[in-house]
Coordinates of N, CA and C and ligand atoms in Angstrom, one line a residue:
M631 N 105.4 221.5 -47.1 CA 106.0 220.6 -46.0 C 107.2 219.9 -46.6
D632 N 108.2 219.7 -45.8 CA 109.4 219.2 -46.3 C 109.6 217.8 -45.7
C633 N 109.0 216.8 -46.4 CA 109.0 215.4 -45.8 C 109.6 214.5 -46.9
L634 N 110.7 213.8 -46.5 CA 111.3 212.9 -47.4 C 110.4 211.8 -48.0
F635 N 109.6 211.2 -47.1 CA 108.8 210.1 -47.5 C 107.6 210.6 -48.3
C636 N 107.1 211.8 -48.0 CA 106.0 212.3 -48.9 C 106.6 212.6 -50.3
E637 N 107.8 213.0 -50.4 CA 108.4 213.2 -51.7 C 108.6 211.9 -52.4
I638 N 109.0 210.9 -51.7 CA 109.2 209.5 -52.3 C 107.8 209.0 -52.8
I639 N 106.8 209.2 -52.0 CA 105.5 208.7 -52.4 C 105.0 209.4 -53.7
K640 N 105.3 210.7 -53.8 CA 104.9 211.5 -55.0 C 105.8 211.2 -56.2
G641 N 106.9 210.5 -56.0 CA 107.8 210.1 -57.1 C 108.8 211.2 -57.3
N642 N 108.9 212.2 -56.5 CA 109.9 213.3 -56.7 C 111.3 212.9 -56.3
I643 N 111.4 211.9 -55.4 CA 112.6 211.3 -55.0 C 112.6 209.8 -55.4
P644 N 113.6 209.3 -56.1 CA 113.5 207.9 -56.5 C 113.5 206.9 -55.3
S645 N 112.9 205.8 -55.5 CA 112.9 204.7 -54.5 C 112.7 203.4 -55.2
S646 N 113.1 202.4 -54.5 CA 113.0 201.0 -55.0 C 111.7 200.4 -54.5
K647 N 110.6 200.7 -55.3 CA 109.2 200.4 -54.9 C 109.0 198.8 -54.9
V648 N 108.4 198.3 -53.8 CA 108.0 196.9 -53.8 C 106.5 196.7 -53.8
Y649 N 105.7 197.8 -53.5 CA 104.3 197.7 -53.4 C 103.7 199.1 -53.4
E650 N 102.5 199.2 -54.0 CA 101.8 200.5 -53.9 C 100.3 200.2 -54.1
D651 N 99.4 200.8 -53.3 CA 98.0 200.9 -53.6 C 97.5 202.3 -53.2
E652 N 96.2 202.4 -53.0 CA 95.6 203.7 -52.7 C 96.1 204.2 -51.4
Y653 N 96.4 203.3 -50.4 CA 96.7 203.7 -49.1 C 98.1 203.6 -48.7
V654 N 98.8 202.7 -49.4 CA 100.1 202.2 -48.9 C 101.2 202.3 -49.9
Y655 N 102.4 202.7 -49.5 CA 103.6 202.6 -50.4 C 104.7 201.9 -49.7
A656 N 105.4 201.0 -50.3 CA 106.5 200.3 -49.7 C 107.7 200.3 -50.6
F657 N 108.8 200.4 -50.0 CA 110.1 200.5 -50.8 C 111.2 200.0 -50.0
R658 N 112.3 199.7 -50.7 CA 113.5 199.2 -50.0 C 114.3 200.3 -49.2
D659 N 114.7 199.9 -48.0 CA 115.5 200.9 -47.2 C 116.8 201.1 -47.9
I660 N 117.2 202.3 -47.9 CA 118.5 202.7 -48.6 C 119.7 202.2 -47.9
N661 N 119.5 201.9 -46.6 CA 120.7 201.4 -45.8 C 120.2 200.1 -45.0
P662 N 120.1 199.0 -45.8 CA 119.5 197.8 -45.2 C 120.2 197.3 -44.0
Q663 N 119.4 196.9 -43.0 CA 120.0 196.3 -41.7 C 119.8 194.8 -41.7
A664 N 119.2 194.3 -42.8 CA 119.0 192.8 -42.9 C 118.9 192.5 -44.4
P665 N 119.1 191.3 -44.8 CA 119.0 191.0 -46.3 C 117.7 191.5 -46.9
V666 N 116.6 191.5 -46.2 CA 115.4 192.1 -46.7 C 115.1 193.2 -45.7
H667 N 115.0 194.5 -46.2 CA 114.7 195.6 -45.3 C 113.8 196.5 -46.1
I668 N 112.5 196.5 -45.8 CA 111.5 197.3 -46.5 C 110.8 198.2 -45.6
L669 N 110.5 199.4 -46.1 CA 109.8 200.4 -45.3 C 108.4 200.5 -45.9
V670 N 107.4 200.4 -45.0 CA 106.0 200.5 -45.4 C 105.4 201.7 -44.8
V671 N 104.8 202.6 -45.7 CA 104.4 203.9 -45.2 C 103.0 204.2 -45.7
P672 N 102.2 205.0 -44.9 CA 100.9 205.4 -45.4 C 101.1 206.5 -46.4
K673 N 100.1 206.6 -47.3 CA 100.2 207.6 -48.4 C 99.6 209.0 -47.9
V674 N 99.4 209.1 -46.6 CA 99.1 210.5 -46.0 C 100.2 210.7 -45.0
H675 N 100.4 212.0 -44.8 CA 101.5 212.3 -43.8 C 101.0 212.1 -42.4
I676 N 101.5 211.1 -41.7 CA 101.3 210.9 -40.3 C 102.7 210.9 -39.7
S677 N 103.0 211.8 -38.7 CA 104.3 212.0 -38.3 C 105.0 210.8 -37.6
S678 N 104.2 210.1 -36.9 CA 104.7 208.9 -36.1 C 103.6 208.1 -35.6
A679 N 103.9 207.0 -35.0 CA 102.8 206.2 -34.3 C 102.1 206.9 -33.3
D680 N 102.7 208.0 -32.7 CA 102.1 208.8 -31.7 C 100.9 209.6 -32.3
E681 N 100.9 209.8 -33.6 CA 99.9 210.6 -34.3 C 98.7 209.7 -34.9
I682 N 98.7 208.4 -34.6 CA 97.6 207.6 -35.1 C 96.4 207.9 -34.3
N683 N 95.2 208.0 -35.0 CA 94.0 208.3 -34.4 C 92.8 207.7 -35.1
A684 N 91.6 207.9 -34.7 CA 90.4 207.2 -35.3 C 90.3 207.7 -36.7
E685 N 90.7 208.9 -37.1 CA 90.5 209.4 -38.4 C 91.5 208.8 -39.4
N686 N 92.7 208.5 -39.0 CA 93.7 208.0 -39.9 C 94.1 206.5 -39.7
S687 N 93.5 205.8 -38.8 CA 93.9 204.5 -38.5 C 93.6 203.5 -39.6
V688 N 92.7 203.9 -40.5 CA 92.5 203.0 -41.7 C 93.8 202.7 -42.5
Y689 N 94.6 203.8 -42.5 CA 95.9 203.6 -43.2 C 96.8 202.6 -42.6
V690 N 96.8 202.6 -41.2 CA 97.6 201.6 -40.5 C 97.0 200.2 -40.7
A691 N 95.7 200.1 -40.7 CA 95.1 198.8 -40.9 C 95.5 198.3 -42.3
K692 N 95.4 199.2 -43.3 CA 95.8 198.7 -44.6 C 97.3 198.3 -44.7
I693 N 98.1 199.0 -44.0 CA 99.6 198.6 -43.9 C 99.7 197.2 -43.4
F694 N 99.0 196.9 -42.4 CA 99.1 195.6 -41.8 C 98.4 194.5 -42.6
E695 N 97.5 194.9 -43.4 CA 96.9 193.9 -44.4 C 98.0 193.6 -45.5
V696 N 98.8 194.6 -45.8 CA 99.7 194.4 -46.9 C 101.0 193.7 -46.5
I697 N 101.4 193.9 -45.2 CA 102.7 193.3 -44.8 C 102.8 191.8 -45.1
P698 N 101.8 191.0 -44.8 CA 101.9 189.5 -45.1 C 102.1 189.3 -46.6
E699 N 101.5 190.1 -47.4 CA 101.6 190.0 -48.9 C 103.1 190.3 -49.3
I700 N 103.6 191.4 -48.7 CA 105.0 191.7 -49.0 C 105.9 190.6 -48.5
A701 N 105.7 190.1 -47.3 CA 106.5 189.1 -46.7 C 106.5 187.8 -47.6
K702 N 105.4 187.5 -48.2 CA 105.3 186.3 -49.0 C 106.1 186.6 -50.3
N703 N 105.9 187.7 -50.9 CA 106.6 188.1 -52.1 C 108.2 188.1 -51.9
E704 N 108.6 188.4 -50.7 CA 110.0 188.5 -50.4 C 110.5 187.2 -49.8
S705 N 109.7 186.1 -49.8 CA 110.1 184.8 -49.4 C 110.5 184.8 -47.9
L706 N 109.7 185.5 -47.1 CA 110.1 185.6 -45.6 C 109.3 184.6 -44.8
G707 N 109.2 183.4 -45.4 CA 108.4 182.3 -44.7 C 109.1 181.9 -43.4
G708 N 110.4 182.2 -43.2 CA 111.1 181.8 -42.0 C 110.8 182.8 -40.8
G709 N 110.1 183.9 -41.1 CA 109.8 184.9 -40.1 C 110.4 186.3 -40.5
Y710 N 109.9 187.3 -39.8 CA 110.4 188.6 -40.0 C 110.0 189.5 -38.8
R711 N 110.6 190.7 -38.7 CA 110.3 191.6 -37.7 C 109.7 192.9 -38.2
V712 N 108.7 193.4 -37.6 CA 108.1 194.7 -37.9 C 108.3 195.7 -36.8
I713 N 108.9 196.8 -37.2 CA 109.3 197.8 -36.2 C 108.9 199.2 -36.6
T714 N 108.4 200.0 -35.7 CA 108.3 201.4 -35.9 C 109.0 202.2 -34.8
N715 N 109.9 203.1 -35.2 CA 110.6 203.9 -34.2 C 109.7 205.2 -34.0
C716 N 109.4 205.5 -32.8 CA 108.5 206.7 -32.5 C 109.2 207.7 -31.6
G717 N 109.6 208.8 -32.2 CA 110.1 209.9 -31.3 C 111.6 209.8 -31.1
A718 N 112.1 210.8 -30.3 CA 113.5 210.9 -30.2 C 114.2 209.8 -29.4
D719 N 113.6 209.3 -28.3 CA 114.2 208.2 -27.6 C 114.3 206.9 -28.4
A720 N 113.5 206.8 -29.4 CA 113.5 205.6 -30.2 C 114.4 205.8 -31.5
C721 N 115.0 207.0 -31.6 CA 115.8 207.4 -32.7 C 115.1 207.4 -34.0
Q722 N 113.8 207.9 -34.0 CA 113.1 208.1 -35.3 C 113.8 209.2 -36.1
S723 N 114.2 208.9 -37.3 CA 115.0 209.9 -38.1 C 114.1 210.5 -39.2
V724 N 113.1 209.8 -39.7 CA 112.3 210.4 -40.7 C 110.9 210.5 -40.0
K725 N 110.4 211.8 -40.1 CA 109.1 212.1 -39.3 C 107.9 211.8 -40.2
H726 N 107.8 210.7 -40.8 CA 106.7 210.2 -41.5 C 106.5 208.8 -41.1
L727 N 105.4 208.4 -40.5 CA 105.2 207.0 -40.0 C 105.7 206.0 -41.0
H728 N 106.5 205.1 -40.5 CA 106.9 204.0 -41.4 C 107.2 202.7 -40.5
F729 N 106.9 201.6 -41.1 CA 107.1 200.3 -40.5 C 108.2 199.6 -41.2
H730 N 109.3 199.3 -40.5 CA 110.4 198.5 -41.1 C 110.0 197.0 -41.1
I731 N 110.1 196.4 -42.2 CA 110.1 194.9 -42.3 C 111.5 194.4 -42.4
L732 N 111.9 193.6 -41.5 CA 113.3 193.1 -41.5 C 113.3 191.6 -41.5
G733 N 114.1 191.0 -42.4 CA 114.1 189.5 -42.5 C 115.1 189.0 -43.5
G734 N 114.9 187.7 -43.8 CA 115.9 187.1 -44.7 C 117.1 186.5 -44.1
A735 N 117.1 186.5 -42.8 CA 118.2 185.9 -42.0 C 117.7 185.8 -40.6
Q736 N 118.4 185.0 -39.8 CA 118.1 185.0 -38.3 C 118.5 186.3 -37.7
L737 N 117.5 187.0 -37.1 CA 117.8 188.3 -36.5 C 118.2 188.1 -35.1
I738 N 118.9 189.1 -34.6 CA 119.3 189.0 -33.2 C 118.1 189.2 -32.3
E739 N 118.2 188.6 -31.1 CA 117.1 188.6 -30.1 C 116.9 190.0 -29.6
K740 N 118.0 190.7 -29.4 CA 117.9 192.0 -28.7 C 117.2 193.1 -29.6
M741 N 116.4 193.9 -29.1 CA 115.7 194.9 -29.9 C 116.0 196.3 -29.4
G742 N 116.6 196.5 -28.2 CA 116.8 197.8 -27.7 C 118.2 198.1 -27.3
Ligands
AMP1152 P1 113.9 205.5 -38.7 O1 115.3 205.7 -38.2 O2 113.1 204.5 -38.0 O3 113.2 206.9 -38.8 O4 114.1 204.9 -40.2 C1 114.3 205.7 -41.3 C2 114.8 204.8 -42.3 O5 114.7 205.5 -43.6 C3 116.3 204.4 -42.1 O6 116.4 203.0 -42.0 C4 117.0 204.9 -43.4 O7 118.0 204.1 -43.9 C5 115.8 205.0 -44.4 N1 116.0 206.0 -45.4 C6 116.4 207.3 -45.3 N2 116.4 207.9 -46.5 C7 115.9 207.0 -47.4 C8 115.7 207.0 -48.8 N3 115.8 208.0 -49.6 N4 115.2 205.8 -49.4 C9 115.0 204.7 -48.7 N5 115.2 204.6 -47.3 C10 115.6 205.8 -46.7
ZN1153 ZN1 105.3 212.8 -45.0

């Protein structure tokens, strides 16, 4: 399988890691859209939010347990946005489920 984020998780492609455990890998986005822009991904290949199910949802739960920890470490006490783009209409470009954490400045109100 040819998946960029699976290769990043395996360490075959370098990344700026901010967090890792058994379920979750988090790293800095290569093209940041905010002062803090981190991608949080499951350590199994799930193509998008549309592929979350009862078998793999533990990975999603773990991601959302870790997000507040990352936010704290990144000094995002002022708030942050969590986004996942799912499918073509949402412009998902990497087909491995990922949650963007955006913060470190006042974000614009508009999301679409
Ligand atoms: P999306 O458009 O929601 O699929 O988001 C994919 C994100 O992955 C984009 O914000 C890219 O900047 C980011 N990205 C692509 N390649 C890399 C990479 N090698 N390391 C870190 N982030 C990446
Ligand atoms: Zn993958």
